[in-house]
PDB file of C-alpha atoms in Angstrom:
ATOM      1  CA  MET A   2     -15.822  19.697  -5.194  1.00 47.00           C
ATOM      2  CA  LYS A   3     -17.105  21.007  -8.560  1.00 46.00           C
ATOM      3  CA  LYS A   4     -17.626  17.699 -10.264  1.00 46.00           C
ATOM      4  CA  ILE A   5     -20.605  16.023 -12.289  1.00 44.00           C
ATOM      5  CA  PHE A   6     -20.107  12.809 -10.559  1.00 46.00           C
ATOM      6  CA  ILE A   7     -23.226  10.913  -9.926  1.00 43.00           C
ATOM      7  CA  ALA A   8     -25.099  11.476 -13.123  1.00 41.00           C
ATOM      8  CA  THR A   9     -22.122  10.792 -15.112  1.00 47.00           C
ATOM      9  CA  VAL A  10     -21.337   7.668 -13.291  1.00 45.00           C
ATOM     10  CA  LEU A  11     -24.915   6.204 -13.490  1.00 42.00           C
ATOM     11  CA  THR A  12     -24.906   6.911 -17.267  1.00 44.00           C
ATOM     12  CA  THR A  13     -21.387   5.306 -17.701  1.00 49.00           C
ATOM     13  CA  SER A  14     -22.308   2.357 -15.515  1.00 42.00           C
ATOM     14  CA  SER A  15     -25.458   1.525 -17.979  1.00 47.00           C
ATOM     15  CA  MET A  16     -23.638   1.926 -21.215  1.00 50.00           C
ATOM     16  CA  HIS A  17     -23.383  -1.306 -23.134  1.00 46.00           C
ATOM     17  CA  ILE A  18     -20.157  -1.052 -25.395  1.00 47.00           C
ATOM     18  CA  GLN A  19     -20.341  -3.368 -28.156  1.00 46.00           C
ATOM     19  CA  THR A  20     -17.670  -4.626 -30.309  1.00 43.00           C
ATOM     20  CA  VAL A  21     -17.002  -2.808 -33.628  1.00 45.00           C
ATOM     21  CA  GLN A  22     -16.270  -4.829 -36.534  1.00 44.00           C
ATOM     22  CA  ALA A  23     -12.980  -4.253 -38.338  1.00 41.00           C
ATOM     23  CA  ASP A  24     -14.424  -3.642 -41.724  1.00 46.00           C
ATOM     24  CA  SER A  25     -16.868  -1.038 -40.429  1.00 58.00           C
ATOM     25  CA  ILE A  26     -14.239   1.228 -38.820  1.00 66.00           C
ATOM     26  CA  THR A  27     -13.634   4.510 -40.711  1.00 70.00           C
ATOM     27  CA  ASN A  28     -11.303   7.464 -40.311  1.00 73.00           C
ATOM     28  CA  ASP A  29     -13.074   9.858 -42.394  1.00 80.00           C
ATOM     29  CA  PRO A  30     -13.158  13.294 -41.032  1.00 85.00           C
ATOM     30  CA  LEU A  31     -15.961  14.145 -38.618  1.00 92.00           C
ATOM     31  CA  SER A  32     -17.288  17.609 -38.269  1.00 94.00           C
ATOM     32  CA  ILE A  33     -17.811  19.153 -34.790  1.00 95.00           C
ATOM     33  CA  SER A  34     -21.574  19.352 -35.727  1.00 96.00           C
ATOM     34  CA  ASP A  35     -21.960  15.961 -36.643  1.00 95.00           C
ATOM     35  CA  ALA A  36     -20.221  14.734 -33.678  1.00 96.00           C
ATOM     36  CA  ALA A  37     -22.404  17.074 -31.348  1.00 95.00           C
ATOM     37  CA  ASN A  38     -25.498  15.544 -33.123  1.00 96.00           C
ATOM     38  CA  ALA A  39     -24.424  12.033 -32.433  1.00 96.00           C
ATOM     39  CA  ILE A  40     -24.115  12.545 -28.768  1.00 96.00           C
ATOM     40  CA  LYS A  41     -26.497  15.375 -28.290  1.00 96.00           C
ATOM     41  CA  TRP A  42     -28.285  13.625 -25.548  1.00 96.00           C
ATOM     42  CA  GLU A  43     -25.128  12.793 -23.491  1.00 95.00           C
ATOM     43  CA  VAL A  44     -23.730  16.262 -23.909  1.00 96.00           C
ATOM     44  CA  GLY A  45     -26.942  17.856 -23.072  1.00 96.00           C
ATOM     45  CA  LEU A  46     -27.530  15.708 -19.894  1.00 95.00           C
ATOM     46  CA  VAL A  47     -23.964  16.700 -18.515  1.00 95.00           C
ATOM     47  CA  THR A  48     -24.184  20.178 -19.425  1.00 95.00           C
ATOM     48  CA  ALA A  49     -27.658  20.445 -17.774  1.00 95.00           C
ATOM     49  CA  GLY A  50     -26.356  18.922 -14.813  1.00 92.00           C
ATOM     50  CA  ALA A  51     -23.515  21.395 -14.601  1.00 92.00           C
ATOM     51  CA  LEU A  52     -25.819  24.220 -15.137  1.00 93.00           C
ATOM     52  CA  TYR A  53     -28.114  22.932 -12.219  1.00 91.00           C
ATOM     53  CA  LEU A  54     -25.248  22.431 -10.018  1.00 87.00           C
ATOM     54  CA  GLY A  55     -23.830  25.922 -10.459  1.00 88.00           C
ATOM     55  CA  LEU A  56     -27.114  27.738  -9.861  1.00 89.00           C
ATOM     56  CA  ASP A  57     -28.160  25.619  -6.954  1.00 85.00           C
ATOM     57  CA  SER A  58     -24.823  24.755  -5.164  1.00 80.00           C
ATOM     58  CA  TRP A  59     -22.051  26.775  -6.554  1.00 82.00           C
ATOM     59  CA  ASP A  60     -23.817  30.340  -6.443  1.00 87.00           C
ATOM     60  CA  TRP A  61     -23.201  31.308 -10.210  1.00 93.00           C
ATOM     61  CA  GLY A  62     -24.124  34.525 -10.650  1.00 89.00           C
ATOM     62  CA  SER A  63     -23.634  35.886  -7.098  1.00 92.00           C
ATOM     63  CA  SER A  64     -20.649  38.172  -8.153  1.00 89.00           C
ATOM     64  CA  ASN A  65     -21.110  41.051 -10.740  1.00 89.00           C
ATOM     65  CA  SER A  66     -17.383  40.919 -11.462  1.00 92.00           C
ATOM     66  CA  PHE A  67     -15.299  38.234 -12.703  1.00 94.00           C
ATOM     67  CA  LYS A  68     -12.812  37.016 -10.112  1.00 92.00           C
ATOM     68  CA  PHE A  69      -9.681  34.610  -9.907  1.00 93.00           C
ATOM     69  CA  ASN A  70      -9.152  32.351  -6.817  1.00 91.00           C
ATOM     70  CA  ASN A  71      -5.756  30.648  -5.807  1.00 91.00           C
ATOM     71  CA  GLU A  72      -6.885  27.401  -4.327  1.00 90.00           C
ATOM     72  CA  GLY A  73      -3.399  25.769  -3.980  1.00 93.00           C
ATOM     73  CA  TRP A  74      -2.764  22.219  -4.732  1.00 95.00           C
ATOM     74  CA  PHE A  75      -2.082  19.534  -2.354  1.00 95.00           C
ATOM     75  CA  GLY A  76      -0.786  21.417   0.849  1.00 94.00           C
ATOM     76  CA  LEU A  77      -2.209  20.741   4.379  1.00 94.00           C
ATOM     77  CA  ASP A  78      -3.094  24.437   4.438  1.00 92.00           C
ATOM     78  CA  THR A  79      -5.665  24.268   1.575  1.00 91.00           C
ATOM     79  CA  GLY A  80      -9.464  23.200   2.071  1.00 87.00           C
ATOM     80  CA  SER A  81      -9.040  19.358   1.147  1.00 91.00           C
ATOM     81  CA  ALA A  82      -5.358  18.720   0.428  1.00 95.00           C
ATOM     82  CA  GLY A  83      -5.901  18.221  -3.031  1.00 94.00           C
ATOM     83  CA  ALA A  84      -9.080  16.096  -2.822  1.00 95.00           C
ATOM     84  CA  ASP A  85     -11.131  18.632  -4.670  1.00 93.00           C
ATOM     85  CA  LYS A  86      -8.531  18.819  -7.254  1.00 95.00           C
ATOM     86  CA  LEU A  87      -8.514  15.019  -7.952  1.00 97.00           C
ATOM     87  CA  GLY A  88     -12.178  15.211  -8.021  1.00 94.00           C
ATOM     88  CA  HIS A  89     -12.070  17.629 -10.897  1.00 95.00           C
ATOM     89  CA  MET A  90      -9.360  15.425 -12.728  1.00 97.00           C
ATOM     90  CA  TYR A  91     -11.453  12.114 -12.332  1.00 97.00           C
ATOM     91  CA  SER A  92     -14.834  13.831 -13.204  1.00 95.00           C
ATOM     92  CA  SER A  93     -13.272  15.238 -16.475  1.00 97.00           C
ATOM     93  CA  TYR A  94     -11.741  11.907 -17.213  1.00 98.00           C
ATOM     94  CA  LEU A  95     -15.039  10.282 -16.499  1.00 97.00           C
ATOM     95  CA  MET A  96     -16.900  12.668 -18.726  1.00 97.00           C
ATOM     96  CA  ASN A  97     -14.557  12.378 -21.698  1.00 98.00           C
ATOM     97  CA  GLU A  98     -14.810   8.490 -21.268  1.00 97.00           C
ATOM     98  CA  LEU A  99     -18.514   8.744 -21.809  1.00 96.00           C
ATOM     99  CA  PHE A 100     -18.408  10.913 -24.680  1.00 97.00           C
ATOM    100  CA  ASN A 101     -15.588   9.077 -26.526  1.00 97.00           C
ATOM    101  CA  LYS A 102     -17.187   5.772 -26.013  1.00 95.00           C
ATOM    102  CA  ARG A 103     -20.583   6.874 -27.292  1.00 96.00           C
ATOM    103  CA  LEU A 104     -19.233   8.760 -29.988  1.00 97.00           C
ATOM    104  CA  ASN A 105     -17.188   5.871 -31.123  1.00 95.00           C
ATOM    105  CA  LEU A 106     -19.922   3.481 -30.736  1.00 93.00           C
ATOM    106  CA  LYS A 107     -22.145   5.726 -33.085  1.00 94.00           C
ATOM    107  CA  THR A 108     -19.688   6.636 -35.681  1.00 94.00           C
ATOM    108  CA  ASN A 109     -17.208   3.824 -35.613  1.00 93.00           C
ATOM    109  CA  ASN A 110     -14.368   6.497 -36.035  1.00 94.00           C
ATOM    110  CA  LYS A 111     -11.843   5.861 -33.127  1.00 94.00           C
ATOM    111  CA  ILE A 112      -9.548   8.780 -33.933  1.00 94.00           C
ATOM    112  CA  GLU A 113     -12.333  11.388 -34.612  1.00 96.00           C
ATOM    113  CA  ALA A 114     -14.214  10.326 -31.663  1.00 96.00           C
ATOM    114  CA  ALA A 115     -11.305  10.804 -29.329  1.00 97.00           C
ATOM    115  CA  ARG A 116     -10.625  14.317 -30.638  1.00 97.00           C
ATOM    116  CA  LYS A 117     -14.223  15.517 -30.821  1.00 97.00           C
ATOM    117  CA  SER A 118     -14.983  14.007 -27.103  1.00 98.00           C
ATOM    118  CA  ALA A 119     -11.900  15.877 -25.641  1.00 98.00           C
ATOM    119  CA  LEU A 120     -12.981  18.994 -27.321  1.00 98.00           C
ATOM    120  CA  PHE A 121     -16.765  18.661 -25.982  1.00 98.00           C
ATOM    121  CA  SER A 122     -15.366  17.826 -22.552  1.00 98.00           C
ATOM    122  CA  SER A 123     -12.828  20.764 -22.405  1.00 98.00           C
ATOM    123  CA  ALA A 124     -15.563  23.202 -23.478  1.00 97.00           C
ATOM    124  CA  ILE A 125     -17.941  22.018 -20.658  1.00 97.00           C
ATOM    125  CA  MET A 126     -15.151  22.111 -17.972  1.00 97.00           C
ATOM    126  CA  LEU A 127     -13.870  25.522 -19.071  1.00 97.00           C
ATOM    127  CA  GLY A 128     -17.333  26.828 -18.939  1.00 96.00           C
ATOM    128  CA  VAL A 129     -17.894  25.578 -15.393  1.00 95.00           C
ATOM    129  CA  GLU A 130     -14.751  27.347 -14.616  1.00 95.00           C
ATOM    130  CA  VAL A 131     -15.727  30.730 -16.193  1.00 95.00           C
ATOM    131  CA  PHE A 132     -18.999  30.580 -14.391  1.00 94.00           C
ATOM    132  CA  ASP A 133     -17.051  29.894 -11.117  1.00 93.00           C
ATOM    133  CA  GLY A 134     -15.490  33.223 -11.680  1.00 93.00           C
ATOM    134  CA  TYR A 135     -18.918  35.008 -11.092  1.00 94.00           C
ATOM    135  CA  SER A 136     -19.582  33.186  -7.711  1.00 92.00           C
ATOM    136  CA  ASN A 137     -18.602  34.701  -4.464  1.00 88.00           C
ATOM    137  CA  ASP A 138     -17.769  31.353  -3.055  1.00 84.00           C
ATOM    138  CA  HIS A 139     -15.468  29.986  -5.816  1.00 88.00           C
ATOM    139  CA  GLY A 140     -13.845  32.174  -8.508  1.00 90.00           C
ATOM    140  CA  PHE A 141     -11.908  31.023 -11.575  1.00 94.00           C
ATOM    141  CA  SER A 142      -9.048  28.561 -10.531  1.00 94.00           C
ATOM    142  CA  TYR A 143      -6.464  27.773 -12.688  1.00 95.00           C
ATOM    143  CA  GLU A 144      -5.433  24.701 -10.667  1.00 96.00           C
ATOM    144  CA  ASP A 145      -8.837  23.327 -11.634  1.00 95.00           C
ATOM    145  CA  LEU A 146      -8.396  24.211 -15.064  1.00 96.00           C
ATOM    146  CA  ILE A 147      -5.021  22.162 -15.279  1.00 97.00           C
ATOM    147  CA  LEU A 148      -6.420  19.103 -13.377  1.00 98.00           C
ATOM    148  CA  ASN A 149      -9.608  19.122 -15.635  1.00 98.00           C
ATOM    149  CA  THR A 150      -7.390  19.046 -18.746  1.00 98.00           C
ATOM    150  CA  ALA A 151      -4.995  16.266 -17.198  1.00 98.00           C
ATOM    151  CA  GLY A 152      -8.255  14.058 -16.635  1.00 98.00           C
ATOM    152  CA  ILE A 153      -9.438  14.640 -20.305  1.00 98.00           C
ATOM    153  CA  GLY A 154      -5.860  14.098 -21.642  1.00 98.00           C
ATOM    154  CA  ILE A 155      -5.365  10.842 -19.772  1.00 98.00           C
ATOM    155  CA  SER A 156      -8.552   9.651 -21.365  1.00 98.00           C
ATOM    156  CA  TYR A 157      -7.764  10.887 -24.731  1.00 98.00           C
ATOM    157  CA  LEU A 158      -4.384   8.983 -24.595  1.00 98.00           C
ATOM    158  CA  LYS A 159      -6.085   5.809 -23.335  1.00 98.00           C
ATOM    159  CA  ASN A 160      -8.388   6.111 -26.331  1.00 96.00           C
ATOM    160  CA  THR A 161      -5.546   6.875 -28.891  1.00 97.00           C
ATOM    161  CA  VAL A 162      -2.423   5.104 -27.765  1.00 97.00           C
ATOM    162  CA  PRO A 163      -2.713   1.307 -28.770  1.00 96.00           C
ATOM    163  CA  GLY A 164      -2.753  -1.012 -25.765  1.00 96.00           C
ATOM    164  CA  LEU A 165      -2.858   1.837 -23.034  1.00 98.00           C
ATOM    165  CA  ASP A 166      -6.799   1.302 -22.203  1.00 97.00           C
ATOM    166  CA  ASP A 167      -5.809  -2.382 -21.380  1.00 97.00           C
ATOM    167  CA  LYS A 168      -3.346  -1.038 -18.884  1.00 98.00           C
ATOM    168  CA  LEU A 169      -4.567   1.711 -16.989  1.00 98.00           C
ATOM    169  CA  ASP A 170      -7.774   2.840 -15.208  1.00 98.00           C
ATOM    170  CA  LEU A 171      -8.648   5.718 -12.732  1.00 98.00           C
ATOM    171  CA  ARG A 172     -11.225   4.928 -10.315  1.00 98.00           C
ATOM    172  CA  VAL A 173     -12.678   6.271  -7.145  1.00 97.00           C
ATOM    173  CA  GLU A 174     -13.745   4.223  -3.752  1.00 97.00           C
ATOM    174  CA  TYR A 175     -16.364   5.906  -1.994  1.00 96.00           C
ATOM    175  CA  LYS A 176     -17.284   5.615   1.881  1.00 94.00           C
ATOM    176  CA  PRO A 177     -19.947   8.040   3.159  1.00 92.00           C
ATOM    177  CA  THR A 178     -18.741  10.006   6.116  1.00 91.00           C
ATOM    178  CA  ASP A 179     -21.155  10.925   8.964  1.00 87.00           C
ATOM    179  CA  ALA A 180     -21.185  14.559   8.212  1.00 84.00           C
ATOM    180  CA  TYR A 181     -21.691  14.468   4.443  1.00 83.00           C
ATOM    181  CA  SER A 182     -23.491  11.089   3.813  1.00 76.00           C
ATOM    182  CA  ASP A 183     -26.373  13.071   2.351  1.00 78.00           C
ATOM    183  CA  HIS A 184     -24.108  15.203  -0.009  1.00 78.00           C
ATOM    184  CA  PRO A 185     -21.695  12.953  -1.589  1.00 84.00           C
ATOM    185  CA  ILE A 186     -20.585  15.712  -4.101  1.00 81.00           C
ATOM    186  CA  THR A 187     -18.659  17.623  -1.220  1.00 81.00           C
ATOM    187  CA  ASP A 188     -17.989  14.657   0.973  1.00 88.00           C
ATOM    188  CA  TYR A 189     -14.076  15.058   0.227  1.00 91.00           C
ATOM    189  CA  SER A 190     -13.127  12.630   3.312  1.00 93.00           C
ATOM    190  CA  GLY A 191     -15.241   9.838   1.805  1.00 94.00           C
ATOM    191  CA  TYR A 192     -13.279   9.435  -1.415  1.00 96.00           C
ATOM    192  CA  THR A 193     -10.170   7.490  -2.242  1.00 98.00           C
ATOM    193  CA  TYR A 194      -8.707   8.220  -5.862  1.00 98.00           C
ATOM    194  CA  LEU A 195      -6.475   5.757  -7.589  1.00 98.00           C
ATOM    195  CA  ALA A 196      -4.861   4.611 -10.627  1.00 99.00           C
ATOM    196  CA  ALA A 197      -4.733   0.876 -11.459  1.00 99.00           C
ATOM    197  CA  LEU A 198      -2.046  -0.527 -13.562  1.00 99.00           C
ATOM    198  CA  LYS A 199      -3.666  -3.741 -14.937  1.00 98.00           C
ATOM    199  CA  LEU A 200      -1.188  -6.587 -15.513  1.00 98.00           C
ATOM    200  CA  GLY A 201      -3.365  -8.458 -17.782  1.00 97.00           C
ATOM    201  CA  GLY A 202      -2.857  -5.583 -20.452  1.00 97.00           C
ATOM    202  CA  PHE A 203       0.833  -6.573 -20.843  1.00 97.00           C
ATOM    203  CA  GLU A 204       1.334  -9.130 -23.477  1.00 96.00           C
ATOM    204  CA  ARG A 205       3.970 -11.137 -21.594  1.00 96.00           C
ATOM    205  CA  LEU A 206       1.691 -11.756 -18.780  1.00 97.00           C
ATOM    206  CA  LYS A 207      -1.706 -12.453 -20.481  1.00 94.00           C
ATOM    207  CA  GLY A 208      -0.977 -16.203 -20.184  1.00 92.00           C
ATOM    208  CA  THR A 209      -0.066 -16.238 -16.511  1.00 97.00           C
ATOM    209  CA  PRO A 210      -2.055 -15.860 -13.245  1.00 97.00           C
ATOM    210  CA  LEU A 211      -0.620 -12.226 -12.943  1.00 98.00           C
ATOM    211  CA  LYS A 212      -3.350 -11.204 -15.416  1.00 97.00           C
ATOM    212  CA  TYR A 213      -5.912 -11.237 -12.676  1.00 98.00           C
ATOM    213  CA  LEU A 214      -3.985  -8.423 -10.669  1.00 98.00           C
ATOM    214  CA  GLU A 215      -3.588  -4.705 -10.632  1.00 98.00           C
ATOM    215  CA  LEU A 216      -1.007  -2.345  -9.078  1.00 99.00           C
ATOM    216  CA  GLN A 217      -2.990   0.455  -7.579  1.00 99.00           C
ATOM    217  CA  LEU A 218      -1.767   3.893  -6.320  1.00 99.00           C
ATOM    218  CA  GLY A 219      -4.180   5.669  -4.161  1.00 98.00           C
ATOM    219  CA  TYR A 220      -4.691   9.052  -2.423  1.00 98.00           C
ATOM    220  CA  HIS A 221      -7.031   9.943   0.478  1.00 97.00           C
ATOM    221  CA  THR A 222      -7.583  12.771   2.664  1.00 96.00           C
ATOM    222  CA  GLU A 223      -9.893  13.153   5.745  1.00 93.00           C
ATOM    223  CA  GLY A 224     -10.951  15.646   8.607  1.00 89.00           C
ATOM    224  CA  PHE A 225     -10.198  18.973   6.536  1.00 89.00           C
ATOM    225  CA  LYS A 226     -13.565  20.312   7.303  1.00 85.00           C
ATOM    226  CA  LYS A 227     -14.506  21.898  10.766  1.00 82.00           C
ATOM    227  CA  ASN A 228     -17.824  19.718  11.160  1.00 85.00           C
ATOM    228  CA  GLU A 229     -15.771  16.401  10.572  1.00 86.00           C
ATOM    229  CA  GLN A 230     -13.835  16.722  13.849  1.00 82.00           C
ATOM    230  CA  GLU A 231     -15.748  14.424  15.825  1.00 83.00           C
ATOM    231  CA  GLN A 232     -15.134  11.391  13.228  1.00 90.00           C
ATOM    232  CA  PHE A 233     -11.915  12.422  12.212  1.00 91.00           C
ATOM    233  CA  PRO A 234      -9.938  13.924  15.273  1.00 88.00           C
ATOM    234  CA  GLU A 235      -6.686  14.639  12.870  1.00 90.00           C
ATOM    235  CA  ALA A 236      -6.707  16.357   9.621  1.00 91.00           C
ATOM    236  CA  LYS A 237      -4.397  13.997   7.324  1.00 95.00           C
ATOM    237  CA  THR A 238      -3.804  12.620   4.151  1.00 97.00           C
ATOM    238  CA  GLU A 239      -2.667   9.263   2.854  1.00 97.00           C
ATOM    239  CA  LEU A 240      -0.726   7.838  -0.130  1.00 98.00           C
ATOM    240  CA  GLN A 241      -1.485   4.225  -0.516  1.00 98.00           C
ATOM    241  CA  PHE A 242      -0.078   1.353  -2.539  1.00 98.00           C
ATOM    242  CA  GLY A 243      -2.102  -1.757  -3.111  1.00 98.00           C
ATOM    243  CA  VAL A 244      -2.568  -4.962  -5.001  1.00 99.00           C
ATOM    244  CA  GLY A 245      -5.976  -5.734  -6.353  1.00 98.00           C
ATOM    245  CA  LEU A 246      -8.190  -7.974  -8.385  1.00 98.00           C
ATOM    246  CA  ASP A 247      -8.674  -7.095 -11.934  1.00 98.00           C
ATOM    247  CA  LEU A 248     -12.718  -7.911 -11.916  1.00 97.00           C
ATOM    248  CA  SER A 249     -12.794  -7.519 -15.797  1.00 94.00           C
ATOM    249  CA  GLU A 250     -10.227 -10.481 -16.168  1.00 95.00           C
ATOM    250  CA  LEU A 251     -11.504 -12.433 -13.264  1.00 95.00           C
ATOM    251  CA  ILE A 252     -15.322 -12.350 -13.728  1.00 94.00           C
ATOM    252  CA  PHE A 253     -16.741 -10.239 -16.648  1.00 92.00           C
ATOM    253  CA  LYS A 254     -14.428 -11.442 -19.531  1.00 90.00           C
ATOM    254  CA  PRO A 255     -15.018 -14.958 -19.084  1.00 90.00           C
ATOM    255  CA  ILE A 256     -18.725 -14.633 -18.655  1.00 89.00           C
ATOM    256  CA  ASN A 257     -18.973 -12.702 -21.782  1.00 84.00           C
ATOM    257  CA  LYS A 258     -16.917 -15.308 -23.730  1.00 82.00           C
ATOM    258  CA  ASN A 259     -19.971 -17.729 -23.331  1.00 79.00           C
ATOM    259  CA  ARG A 260     -22.810 -15.319 -22.830  1.00 80.00           C
ATOM    260  CA  ASP A 261     -23.103 -11.693 -24.355  1.00 77.00           C
ATOM    261  CA  ASN A 262     -25.064 -10.200 -21.782  1.00 81.00           C
ATOM    262  CA  ALA A 263     -25.927  -6.413 -21.603  1.00 84.00           C
ATOM    263  CA  PHE A 264     -26.085  -6.447 -17.982  1.00 87.00           C
ATOM    264  CA  ILE A 265     -22.736  -7.969 -17.505  1.00 88.00           C
ATOM    265  CA  HIS A 266     -21.305  -5.619 -20.071  1.00 86.00           C
ATOM    266  CA  SER A 267     -22.632  -2.691 -17.966  1.00 89.00           C
ATOM    267  CA  MET A 268     -21.207  -4.064 -14.718  1.00 91.00           C
ATOM    268  CA  GLY A 269     -17.851  -4.674 -16.350  1.00 92.00           C
ATOM    269  CA  THR A 270     -17.829  -1.057 -17.513  1.00 93.00           C
ATOM    270  CA  PHE A 271     -18.780   0.281 -14.167  1.00 95.00           C
ATOM    271  CA  PHE A 272     -15.895  -1.467 -12.131  1.00 95.00           C
ATOM    272  CA  ARG A 273     -13.485   0.088 -14.431  1.00 96.00           C
ATOM    273  CA  TYR A 274     -14.347   3.385 -13.074  1.00 97.00           C
ATOM    274  CA  TYR A 275     -15.334   2.276  -9.407  1.00 97.00           C
ATOM    275  CA  ARG A 276     -13.208   0.281  -6.728  1.00 97.00           C
ATOM    276  CA  LEU A 277     -15.123  -2.389  -4.966  1.00 96.00           C
ATOM    277  CA  PRO A 278     -14.112  -2.627  -1.304  1.00 96.00           C
ATOM    278  CA  GLY A 279     -12.776  -5.929  -0.460  1.00 95.00           C
ATOM    279  CA  THR A 280     -11.150  -6.698  -3.706  1.00 98.00           C
ATOM    280  CA  TYR A 281      -7.599  -5.205  -2.954  1.00 98.00           C
ATOM    281  CA  ILE A 282      -5.107  -5.217  -0.116  1.00 98.00           C
ATOM    282  CA  ALA A 283      -3.229  -1.684   0.484  1.00 97.00           C
ATOM    283  CA  THR A 284      -0.850  -0.204   2.711  1.00 97.00           C
ATOM    284  CA  GLU A 285       0.055   3.252   3.566  1.00 96.00           C
ATOM    285  CA  ILE A 286       3.275   4.614   2.049  1.00 97.00           C
ATOM    286  CA  GLN A 287       3.059   8.225   3.075  1.00 96.00           C
ATOM    287  CA  GLU A 288       1.043  10.175   5.846  1.00 94.00           C
ATOM    288  CA  ARG A 289       0.870  13.904   6.474  1.00 95.00           C
ATOM    289  CA  VAL A 290      -0.873  15.176   9.626  1.00 93.00           C
ATOM    290  CA  GLU A 291      -2.103  18.879   9.836  1.00 81.00           C
TER     291      GLU A 291
END
């Protein structure tokens, strides 16, 4: 799974997103160079992480010629039944969220922050795919490119469409497997990817107890690698529907009303991107077995 996951999650979880006063907000044009300079450390960290993983784990440069690779989508005959594709979408989404929030914080320019962060994220992920084209193990995948774009696009819409950020989150839950507990980047069977519809983001529900709840749609695969057969005798996929607690509404927002605390802000941010086990009830609505 070609995703820059751990470094970006840790960086995102440590962000202290401050409130910008209305009279300081600007819509003035922001040049690419000024935007890049404002978040040079964030962009540099993610780019360096991608280069390291590409050279260390993805065999960049092992092929002298550029090649394409048709990896498929969510079929049972693919390498992970689509888990790697959702990994691309989520990682691109997470990266863009990081860039956007940091750029908006530093420039107070919501529109330009959304545009420039999407540009930087797209450039990095396109670069990853191009370098994959020079790897014997991978190759340029248009499926990956499409899902990368989808993740960035969802983040862009959340940061430009009024109210959408209050209603929608993308998250993961991770439970390490026996075979890949020491290598979470490729531990496909350990991940559940989900979209959360937050009822507290709807005006009519903000004054009701329903504001503490979310509707969640998740996707999980397991057992598609040969060395996982002992833990997962069957290779299968699960489409899940669940009802969960909105931890922001239940815990972090009430605390922050009375106490502006950087740690609480960071934890509130983290749990917008990661689902905490035990905070939801889910049922399987579709299962496919190889």
